[in-house]
Coordinates of C-alpha atoms and ligand atoms in Angstrom, one line a residue:
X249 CA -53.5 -81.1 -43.1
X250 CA -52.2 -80.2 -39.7
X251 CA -48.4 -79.9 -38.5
X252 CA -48.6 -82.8 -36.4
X253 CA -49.3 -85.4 -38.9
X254 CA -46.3 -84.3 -40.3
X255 CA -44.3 -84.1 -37.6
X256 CA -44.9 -88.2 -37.0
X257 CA -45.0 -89.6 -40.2
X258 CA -42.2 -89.6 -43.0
X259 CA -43.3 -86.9 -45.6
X260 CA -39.9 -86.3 -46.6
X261 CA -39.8 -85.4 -50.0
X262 CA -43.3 -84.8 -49.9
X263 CA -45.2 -81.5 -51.1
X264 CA -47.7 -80.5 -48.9
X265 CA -50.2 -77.7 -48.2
X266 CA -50.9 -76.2 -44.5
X267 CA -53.1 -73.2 -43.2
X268 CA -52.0 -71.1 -39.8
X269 CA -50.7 -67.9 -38.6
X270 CA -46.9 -66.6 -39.1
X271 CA -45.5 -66.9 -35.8
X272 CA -42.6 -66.0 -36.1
X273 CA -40.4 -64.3 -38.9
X274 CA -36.5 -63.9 -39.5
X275 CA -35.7 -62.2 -42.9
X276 CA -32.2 -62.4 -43.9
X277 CA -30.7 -61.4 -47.2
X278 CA -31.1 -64.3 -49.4
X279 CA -33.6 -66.3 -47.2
X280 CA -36.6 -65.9 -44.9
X281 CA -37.7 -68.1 -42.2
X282 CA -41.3 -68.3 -41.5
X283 CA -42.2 -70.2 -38.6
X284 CA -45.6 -71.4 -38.8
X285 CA -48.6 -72.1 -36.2
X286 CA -51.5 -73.9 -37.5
X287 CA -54.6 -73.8 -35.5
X288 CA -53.7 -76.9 -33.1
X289 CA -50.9 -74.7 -32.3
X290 CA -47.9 -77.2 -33.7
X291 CA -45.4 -74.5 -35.4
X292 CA -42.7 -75.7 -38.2
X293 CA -40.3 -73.8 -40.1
X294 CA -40.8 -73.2 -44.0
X295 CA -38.4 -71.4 -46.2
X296 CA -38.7 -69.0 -48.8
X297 CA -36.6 -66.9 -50.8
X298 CA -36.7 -63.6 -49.3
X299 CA -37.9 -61.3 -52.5
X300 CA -41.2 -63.6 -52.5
X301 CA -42.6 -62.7 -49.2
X302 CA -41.9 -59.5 -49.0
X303 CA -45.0 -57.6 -47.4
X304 CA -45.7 -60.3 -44.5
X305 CA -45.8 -59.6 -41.0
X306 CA -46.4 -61.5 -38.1
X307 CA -49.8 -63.3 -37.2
X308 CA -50.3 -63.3 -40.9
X309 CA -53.2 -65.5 -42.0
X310 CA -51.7 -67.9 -45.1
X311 CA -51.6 -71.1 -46.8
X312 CA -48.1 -72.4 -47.3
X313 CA -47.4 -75.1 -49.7
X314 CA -44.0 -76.7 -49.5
X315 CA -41.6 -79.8 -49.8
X316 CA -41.0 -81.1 -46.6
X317 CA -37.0 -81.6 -46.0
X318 CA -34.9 -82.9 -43.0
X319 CA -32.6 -80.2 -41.6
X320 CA -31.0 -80.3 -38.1
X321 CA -30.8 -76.9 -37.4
X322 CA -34.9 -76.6 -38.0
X323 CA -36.6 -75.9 -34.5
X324 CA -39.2 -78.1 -34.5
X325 CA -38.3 -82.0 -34.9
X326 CA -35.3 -81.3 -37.9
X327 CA -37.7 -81.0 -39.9
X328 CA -38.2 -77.7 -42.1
X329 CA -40.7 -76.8 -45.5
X330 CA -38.8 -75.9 -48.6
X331 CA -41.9 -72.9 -50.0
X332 CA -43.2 -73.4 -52.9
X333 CA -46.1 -71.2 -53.0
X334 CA -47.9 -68.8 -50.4
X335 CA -51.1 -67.4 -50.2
X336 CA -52.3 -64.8 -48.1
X337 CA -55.7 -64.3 -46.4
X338 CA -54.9 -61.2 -44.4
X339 CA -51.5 -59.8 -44.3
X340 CA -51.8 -58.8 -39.9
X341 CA -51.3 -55.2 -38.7
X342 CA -48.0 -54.3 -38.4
X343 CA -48.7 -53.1 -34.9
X344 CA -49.4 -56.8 -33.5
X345 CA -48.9 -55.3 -29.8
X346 CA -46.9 -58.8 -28.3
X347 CA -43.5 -59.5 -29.0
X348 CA -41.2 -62.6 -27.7
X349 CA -40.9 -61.3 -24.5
X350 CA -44.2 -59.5 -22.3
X351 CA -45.0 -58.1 -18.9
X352 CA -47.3 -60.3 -17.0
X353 CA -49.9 -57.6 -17.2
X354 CA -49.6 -56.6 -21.1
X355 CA -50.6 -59.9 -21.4
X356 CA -53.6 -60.3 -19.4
X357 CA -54.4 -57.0 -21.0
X358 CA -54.4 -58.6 -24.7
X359 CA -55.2 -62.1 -23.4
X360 CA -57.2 -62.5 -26.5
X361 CA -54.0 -62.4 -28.6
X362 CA -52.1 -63.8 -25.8
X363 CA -53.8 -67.0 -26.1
X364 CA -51.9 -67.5 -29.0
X365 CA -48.4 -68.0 -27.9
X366 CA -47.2 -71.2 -26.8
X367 CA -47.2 -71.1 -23.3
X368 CA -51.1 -70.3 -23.2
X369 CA -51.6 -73.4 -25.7
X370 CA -50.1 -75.8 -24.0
X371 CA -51.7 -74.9 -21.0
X372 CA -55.0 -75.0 -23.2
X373 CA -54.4 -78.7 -24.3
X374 CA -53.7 -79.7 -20.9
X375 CA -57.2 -78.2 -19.7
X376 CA -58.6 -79.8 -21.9
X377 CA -57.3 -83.1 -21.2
X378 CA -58.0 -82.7 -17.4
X379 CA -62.4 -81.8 -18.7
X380 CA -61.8 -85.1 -21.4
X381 CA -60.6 -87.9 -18.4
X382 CA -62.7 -86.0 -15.5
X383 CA -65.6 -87.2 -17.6
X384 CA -64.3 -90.5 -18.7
X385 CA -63.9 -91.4 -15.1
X386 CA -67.8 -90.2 -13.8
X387 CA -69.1 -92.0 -16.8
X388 CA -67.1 -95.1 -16.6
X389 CA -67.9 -95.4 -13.0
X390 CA -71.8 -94.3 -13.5
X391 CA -72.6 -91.2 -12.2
X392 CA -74.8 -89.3 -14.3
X393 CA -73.7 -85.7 -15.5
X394 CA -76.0 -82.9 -14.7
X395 CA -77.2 -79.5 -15.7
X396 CA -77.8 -77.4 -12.1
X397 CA -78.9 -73.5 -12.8
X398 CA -76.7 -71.2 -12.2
X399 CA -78.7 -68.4 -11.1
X400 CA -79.9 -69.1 -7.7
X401 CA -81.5 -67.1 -4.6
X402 CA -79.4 -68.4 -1.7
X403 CA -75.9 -68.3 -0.8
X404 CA -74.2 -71.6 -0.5
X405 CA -70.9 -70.7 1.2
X406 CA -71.3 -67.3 2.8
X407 CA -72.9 -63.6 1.9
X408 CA -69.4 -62.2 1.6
X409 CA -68.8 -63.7 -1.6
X410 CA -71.9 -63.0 -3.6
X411 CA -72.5 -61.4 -6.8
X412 CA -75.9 -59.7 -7.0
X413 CA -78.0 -59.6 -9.8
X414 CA -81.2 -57.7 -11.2
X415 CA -83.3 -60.5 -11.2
X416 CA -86.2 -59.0 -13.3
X417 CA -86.2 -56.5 -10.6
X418 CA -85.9 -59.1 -7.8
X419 CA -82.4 -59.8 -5.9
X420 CA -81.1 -63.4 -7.6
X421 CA -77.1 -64.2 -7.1
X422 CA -74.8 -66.2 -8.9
X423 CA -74.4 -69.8 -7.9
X424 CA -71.4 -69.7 -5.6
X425 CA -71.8 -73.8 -5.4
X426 CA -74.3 -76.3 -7.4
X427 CA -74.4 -78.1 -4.4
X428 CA -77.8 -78.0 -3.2
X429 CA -79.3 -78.9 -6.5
X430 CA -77.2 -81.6 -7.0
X431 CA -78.7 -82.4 -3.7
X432 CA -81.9 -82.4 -4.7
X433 CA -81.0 -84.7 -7.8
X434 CA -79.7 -87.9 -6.1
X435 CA -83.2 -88.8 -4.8
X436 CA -84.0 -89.4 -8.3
X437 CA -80.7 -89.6 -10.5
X438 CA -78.7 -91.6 -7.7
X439 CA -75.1 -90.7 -7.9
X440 CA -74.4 -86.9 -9.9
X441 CA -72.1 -84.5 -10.8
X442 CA -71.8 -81.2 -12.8
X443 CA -68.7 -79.5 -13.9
X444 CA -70.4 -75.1 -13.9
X445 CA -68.7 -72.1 -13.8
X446 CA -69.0 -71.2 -10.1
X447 CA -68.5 -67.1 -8.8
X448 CA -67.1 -65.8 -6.1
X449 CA -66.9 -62.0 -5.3
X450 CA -63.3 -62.3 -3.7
X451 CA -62.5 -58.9 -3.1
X452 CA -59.0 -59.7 -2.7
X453 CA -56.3 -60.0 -5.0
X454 CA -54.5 -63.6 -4.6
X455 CA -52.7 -65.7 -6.3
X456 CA -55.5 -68.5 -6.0
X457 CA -58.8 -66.8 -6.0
X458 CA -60.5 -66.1 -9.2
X459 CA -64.4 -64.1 -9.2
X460 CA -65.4 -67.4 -12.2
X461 CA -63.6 -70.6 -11.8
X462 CA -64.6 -73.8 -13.6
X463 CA -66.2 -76.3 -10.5
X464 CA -66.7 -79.9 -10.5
X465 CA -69.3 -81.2 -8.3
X466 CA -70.6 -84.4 -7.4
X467 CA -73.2 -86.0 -4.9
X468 CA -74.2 -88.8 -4.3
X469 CA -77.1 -91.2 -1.5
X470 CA -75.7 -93.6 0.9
X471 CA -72.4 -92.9 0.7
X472 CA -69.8 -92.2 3.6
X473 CA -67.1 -89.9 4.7
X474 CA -64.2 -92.4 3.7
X475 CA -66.3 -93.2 0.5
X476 CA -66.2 -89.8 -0.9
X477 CA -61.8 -89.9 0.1
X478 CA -61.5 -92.7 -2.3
X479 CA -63.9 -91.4 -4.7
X480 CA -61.9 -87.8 -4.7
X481 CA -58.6 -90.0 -4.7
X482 CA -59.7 -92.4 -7.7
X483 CA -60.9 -89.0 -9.7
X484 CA -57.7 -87.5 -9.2
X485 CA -55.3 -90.3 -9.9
X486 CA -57.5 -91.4 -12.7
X487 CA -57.4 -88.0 -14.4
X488 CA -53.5 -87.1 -13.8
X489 CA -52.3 -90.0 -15.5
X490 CA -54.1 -90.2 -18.2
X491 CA -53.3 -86.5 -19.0
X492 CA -49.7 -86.9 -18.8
X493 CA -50.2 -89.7 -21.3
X494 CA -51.6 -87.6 -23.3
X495 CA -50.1 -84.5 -22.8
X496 CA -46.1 -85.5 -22.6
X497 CA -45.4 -82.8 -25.4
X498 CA -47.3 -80.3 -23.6
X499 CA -46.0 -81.1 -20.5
X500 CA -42.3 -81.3 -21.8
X501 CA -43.0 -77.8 -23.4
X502 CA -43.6 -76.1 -20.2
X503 CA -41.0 -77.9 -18.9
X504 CA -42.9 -80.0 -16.0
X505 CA -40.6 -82.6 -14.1
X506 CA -43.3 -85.1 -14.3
X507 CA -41.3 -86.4 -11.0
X508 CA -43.2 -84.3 -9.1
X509 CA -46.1 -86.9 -9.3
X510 CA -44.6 -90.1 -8.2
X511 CA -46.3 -89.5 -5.1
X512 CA -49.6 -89.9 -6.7
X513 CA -49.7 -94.0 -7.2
X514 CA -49.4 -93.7 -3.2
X515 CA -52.4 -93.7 -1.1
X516 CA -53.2 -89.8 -0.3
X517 CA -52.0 -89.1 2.9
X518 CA -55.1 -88.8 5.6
X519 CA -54.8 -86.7 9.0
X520 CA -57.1 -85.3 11.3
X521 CA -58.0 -81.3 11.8
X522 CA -56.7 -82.2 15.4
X523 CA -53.7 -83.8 14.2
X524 CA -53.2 -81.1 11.7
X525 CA -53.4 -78.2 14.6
X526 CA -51.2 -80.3 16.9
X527 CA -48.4 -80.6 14.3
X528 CA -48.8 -76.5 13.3
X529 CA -48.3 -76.1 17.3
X530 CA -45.4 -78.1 17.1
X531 CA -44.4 -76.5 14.2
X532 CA -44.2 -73.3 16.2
X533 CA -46.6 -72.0 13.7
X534 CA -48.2 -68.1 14.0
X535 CA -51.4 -66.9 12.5
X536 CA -51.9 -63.8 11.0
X537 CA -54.1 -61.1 12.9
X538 CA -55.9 -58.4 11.0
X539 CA -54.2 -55.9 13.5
X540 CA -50.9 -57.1 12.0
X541 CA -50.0 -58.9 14.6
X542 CA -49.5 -62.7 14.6
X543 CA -50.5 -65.3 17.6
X544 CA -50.1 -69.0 17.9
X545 CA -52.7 -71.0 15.8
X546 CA -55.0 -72.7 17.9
X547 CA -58.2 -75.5 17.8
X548 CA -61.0 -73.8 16.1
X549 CA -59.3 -71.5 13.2
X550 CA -59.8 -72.4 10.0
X551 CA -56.3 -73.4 8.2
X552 CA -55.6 -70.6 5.6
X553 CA -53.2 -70.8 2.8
X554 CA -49.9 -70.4 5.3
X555 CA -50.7 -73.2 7.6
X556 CA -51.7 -75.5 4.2
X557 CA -48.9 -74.9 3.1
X558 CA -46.7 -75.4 6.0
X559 CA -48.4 -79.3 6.4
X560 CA -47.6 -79.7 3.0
X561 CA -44.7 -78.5 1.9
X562 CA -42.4 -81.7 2.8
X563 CA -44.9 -83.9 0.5
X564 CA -45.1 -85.3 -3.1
X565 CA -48.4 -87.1 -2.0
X566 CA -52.0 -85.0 -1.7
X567 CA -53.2 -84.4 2.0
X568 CA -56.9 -85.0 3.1
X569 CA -57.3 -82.9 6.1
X570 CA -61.1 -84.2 7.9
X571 CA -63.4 -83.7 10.9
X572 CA -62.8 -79.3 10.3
X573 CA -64.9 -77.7 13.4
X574 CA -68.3 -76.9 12.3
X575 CA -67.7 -73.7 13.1
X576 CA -65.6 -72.9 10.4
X577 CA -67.8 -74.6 7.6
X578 CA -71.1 -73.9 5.8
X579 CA -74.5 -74.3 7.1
X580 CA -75.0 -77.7 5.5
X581 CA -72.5 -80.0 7.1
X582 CA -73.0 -82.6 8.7
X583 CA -72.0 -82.5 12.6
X584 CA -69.7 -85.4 13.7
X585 CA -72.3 -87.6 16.3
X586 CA -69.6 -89.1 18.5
X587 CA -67.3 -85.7 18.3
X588 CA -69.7 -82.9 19.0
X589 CA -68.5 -79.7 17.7
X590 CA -66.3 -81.6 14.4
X591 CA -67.9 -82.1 11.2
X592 CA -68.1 -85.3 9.1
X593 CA -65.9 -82.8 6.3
X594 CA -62.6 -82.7 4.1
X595 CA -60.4 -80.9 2.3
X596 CA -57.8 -82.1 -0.2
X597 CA -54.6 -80.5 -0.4
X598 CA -52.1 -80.6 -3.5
X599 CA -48.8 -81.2 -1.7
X600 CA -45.2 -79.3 -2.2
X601 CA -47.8 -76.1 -0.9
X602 CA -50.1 -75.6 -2.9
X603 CA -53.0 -76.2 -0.5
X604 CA -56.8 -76.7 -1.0
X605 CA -57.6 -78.0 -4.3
X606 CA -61.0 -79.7 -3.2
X607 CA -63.5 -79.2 -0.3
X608 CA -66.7 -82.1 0.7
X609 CA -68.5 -84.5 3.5
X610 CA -71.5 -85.5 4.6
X611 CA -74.6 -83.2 4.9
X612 CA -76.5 -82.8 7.2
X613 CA -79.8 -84.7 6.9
X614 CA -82.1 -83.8 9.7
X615 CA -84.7 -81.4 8.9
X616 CA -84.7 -79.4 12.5
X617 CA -80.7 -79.5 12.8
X618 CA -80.5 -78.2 9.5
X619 CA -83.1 -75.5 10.0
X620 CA -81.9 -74.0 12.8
X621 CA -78.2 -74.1 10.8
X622 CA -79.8 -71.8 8.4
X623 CA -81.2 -69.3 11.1
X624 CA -77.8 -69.4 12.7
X625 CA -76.2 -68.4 9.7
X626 CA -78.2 -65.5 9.3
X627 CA -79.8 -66.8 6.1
X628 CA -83.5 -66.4 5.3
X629 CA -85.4 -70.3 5.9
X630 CA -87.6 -68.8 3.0
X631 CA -85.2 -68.9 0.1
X632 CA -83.9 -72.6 1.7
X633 CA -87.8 -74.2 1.5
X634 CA -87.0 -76.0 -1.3
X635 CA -83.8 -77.9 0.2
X636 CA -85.5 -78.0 3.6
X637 CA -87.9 -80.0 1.7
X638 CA -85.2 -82.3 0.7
X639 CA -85.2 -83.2 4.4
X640 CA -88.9 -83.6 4.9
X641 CA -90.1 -86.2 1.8
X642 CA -87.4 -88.9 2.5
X643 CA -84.1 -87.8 3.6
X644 CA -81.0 -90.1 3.4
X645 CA -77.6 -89.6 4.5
X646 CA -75.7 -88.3 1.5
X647 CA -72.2 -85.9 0.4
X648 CA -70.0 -85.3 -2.0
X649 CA -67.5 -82.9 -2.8
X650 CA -66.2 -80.0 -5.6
X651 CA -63.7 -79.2 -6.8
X652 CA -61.7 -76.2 -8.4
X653 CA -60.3 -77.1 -11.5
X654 CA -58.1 -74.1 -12.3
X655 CA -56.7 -75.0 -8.2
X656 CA -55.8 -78.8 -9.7
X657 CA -54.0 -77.2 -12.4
X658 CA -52.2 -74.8 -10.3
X659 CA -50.8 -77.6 -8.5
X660 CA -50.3 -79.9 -11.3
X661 CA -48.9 -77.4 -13.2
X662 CA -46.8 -75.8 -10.8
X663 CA -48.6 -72.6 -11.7
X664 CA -47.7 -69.4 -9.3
X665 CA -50.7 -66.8 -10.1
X666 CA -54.0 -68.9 -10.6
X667 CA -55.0 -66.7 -13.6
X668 CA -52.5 -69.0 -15.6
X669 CA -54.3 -71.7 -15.2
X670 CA -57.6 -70.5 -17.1
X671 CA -58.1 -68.9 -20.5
X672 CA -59.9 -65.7 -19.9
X673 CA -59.5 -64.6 -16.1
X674 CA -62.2 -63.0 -14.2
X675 CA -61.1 -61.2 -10.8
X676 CA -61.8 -58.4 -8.9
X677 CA -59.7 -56.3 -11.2
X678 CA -60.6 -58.0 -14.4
X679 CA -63.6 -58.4 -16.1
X680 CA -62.1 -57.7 -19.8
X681 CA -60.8 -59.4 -22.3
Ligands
4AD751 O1 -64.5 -75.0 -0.7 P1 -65.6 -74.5 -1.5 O2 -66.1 -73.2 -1.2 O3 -66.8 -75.6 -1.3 C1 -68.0 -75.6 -1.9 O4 -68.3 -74.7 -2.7 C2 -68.8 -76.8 -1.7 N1 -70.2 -76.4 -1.8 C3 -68.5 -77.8 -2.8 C4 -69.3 -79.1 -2.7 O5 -69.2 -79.8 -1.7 N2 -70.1 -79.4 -3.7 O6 -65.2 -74.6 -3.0 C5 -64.8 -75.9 -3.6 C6 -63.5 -75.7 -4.3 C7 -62.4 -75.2 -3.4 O7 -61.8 -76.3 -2.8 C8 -61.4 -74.6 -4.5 O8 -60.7 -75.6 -5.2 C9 -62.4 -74.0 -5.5 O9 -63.6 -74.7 -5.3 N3 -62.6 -72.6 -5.2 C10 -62.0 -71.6 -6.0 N4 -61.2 -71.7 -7.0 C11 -60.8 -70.5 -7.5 N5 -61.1 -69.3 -7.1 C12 -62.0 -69.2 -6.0 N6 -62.4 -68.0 -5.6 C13 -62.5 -70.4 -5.4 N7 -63.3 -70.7 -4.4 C14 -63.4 -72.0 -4.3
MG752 MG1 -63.3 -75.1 0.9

């Protein structure tokens, strides 16, 4: 039997039997309160007379059998267990090392215990719903889910960020991207996506980089640049609301004005890298120089977490931002034909600042643009046979997009540090717990 079910049903009067953890404990003289988390993480109160429990500590593992009573002043839906009868698996260390109130570092140091207080449940459940309607919507809508590999030989988006492995004695990497594979996949499973751990070796510390975050990708043949907008809209809306269906009580618990998303029935608002630069200028807006200086932003810099968050600060509503300068994207996009030097791309922005949550377009499809691409970008035409391949033996125009989930929950969530957003961090100073 689990908490919830008697939470929302009438048990009054009823003796029933639950297993969990203590979560908390308040002894008093005649009385103690034990406040009890069962493994979906619903607590409730339950009652004994003091001199029965005396050895237990907190995080206890016990089986509590009880009458179930109505009482206003219980914490948890005014509804309490009268004990009858306790059984102990372990009685937990005294020394259990978190209390009610934790550094941010303590507990990303015992995230393993961590992951037991509320907070880091809720935000659990609510992950989980996000995976749950992300799904629902590919396979309602017929894309195929697919398995890429995840140890790869090429970079997808840049050396910088690469982690290296002993490949058997060779040089392999972690996938940075499934991108390419899922490339090669469409010419045979039509429409795909994949949701993979994807790595990054960001070397520095921000609040929205991790080294593993959790990517959704998808591809798919004969689509087009506003094709993929809708299709990254559609996933979006799709997945929001049904997870705050699902998740009021998780969402109430963290205290989320679910407000913030009445901008979300509206059409995502859709501007140009142009337009974007022109209202930064307007906006009187200064990059930051690695000298320390700042200068005005101009046509051809990539927009950075300061100017996302300056277009989207004013909105409830998600931003695509397209047509970036090829420049400042990946060897694999697709060059705009009628604007040279812009590229058939897009970026989705969560609004109120949170900035890029998603990144996609078209690819480029013709085998000598695309291999002198890869010689421009320094990468070796050797370990890109295979996807210049893709090119030679019937080629058709084709894009899709991925997206970070742990960034969608950052916004969603209204999450500072990104590392709240995911179970088990990895970053550059973190590889443990
Ligand atoms: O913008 P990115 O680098 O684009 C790609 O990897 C494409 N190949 C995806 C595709 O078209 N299939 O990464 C995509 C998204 C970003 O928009 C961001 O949400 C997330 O992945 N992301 C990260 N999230 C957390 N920590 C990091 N270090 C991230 N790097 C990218
Ligand atoms: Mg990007």
């Amino acid at each position: 039997m689990r908490i919830r079910d008697i939470l929302s049903a009438d048990y009054i009067g009823k003796e029933v039997t639950l297993r969990g953890w203590v979560y908390r404990l308040r002894k008093q003289k005649g009385n103690t309160f034990v406040l009890l988390r069962d493994d979906r993480g619903s607590v409730i109160q339950c009652v004994f007379p003091s001199t029965r429990i005396d050895n237990i500590t907190r995080e206890s593992s016990v089986e509590i059998s009880g009458i179930v009573k109505e009482d206003a002043r219980a914490p948890e839906g005014g509804i309490e267990i009268s004990g009858t009868d306790l059984k102990i698996f372990q009685v937990s260390d005294k020394d259990y090392p978190l209390g009610e109130y934790q550094s941010a570092e303590l507990l990303l140091d015992y995230r393993h215990l961590a992951l037991r207080t509320r907070k880091m449940i809720e935000i659990a459940k609510i992950r989980a719903s996000i995976f749950k309607f992300l799904r629902q919507w590919f396979s309602d809508n017929e894309w195929m889910e697919v398995t890429p590999p995840l140890i790869v030989k090429g970079s997808v988006e840049g050396g910088s960020t690469l982690f290296k492995l002993n490949y058997f004695g060779d040089v392999a990497f972690l996938s940075q991207s499934a991108q390419l594979y899922l490339e090669a996949m469409i010419f045979s499973l039509g429409p795909v996506w994949s949701l993979t751990s994807s790595f990054r070796a960001e070397r520095s510390r921000t609040i929205r980089h991790l080294a593993e975050f959790s990517h959704l990708e998808c591809e798919s043949p004969w689509v087009t640049l506003p094709d993929l907008l809708q299709i990254q809209e559609n996933l979006v809306r799709y997945t929001i609301d049904k997870t705050i269906k699902e998740r009021k009580d998780s969402l109430k618990f963290l205290e989320i004005d679910t407000n913030r998303f009445r901008g979300l029935a509206e059409p995502f608002h859709k501007i140009t890298y142009d337009q974007a630069i022109e209202k930064l200028i307007s906006l009187d807006f200064k990059m930051a120089e690695d000298d320390g200086k700042s200068r005005m932003i101009r046509w051809g810099d990539d927009l950075n977490i300061d100017s996302e968050r300056e277009l989207t600060r004013q909105m409830l509503t998600p931003l695509f931002i397209t047509g970036y300068p090829t420049e400042v994207k990946p060897f694999y996009v697709k060059e705009n034909p009628v604007r040279f030097g812009t590229s058939l791309t897009f970026d989705l922005l969560g609004p109120q600042g949170y900035g890029e949550v998603s990144s996609g377009g078209m690819r480029e499809d013709h085998l000598p643009t695309l291999s002198s691409r890869i010689k421009q970008a320094g990468l070796n035409p050797v370990d890109y046979g295979w996807y210049l391949d893709l090119r030679k033996y019937g080629s058709v125009e084709h894009g899709g997009f991925g997206m970070g989930i742990e960034r969608l929950l950052r916004w969603f969530l209204g999450i500072e540090d990104i590392k709240d957003s995911v179970l088990f961090p990895r970053t550059m100073s973190r590889s443990s717990p």
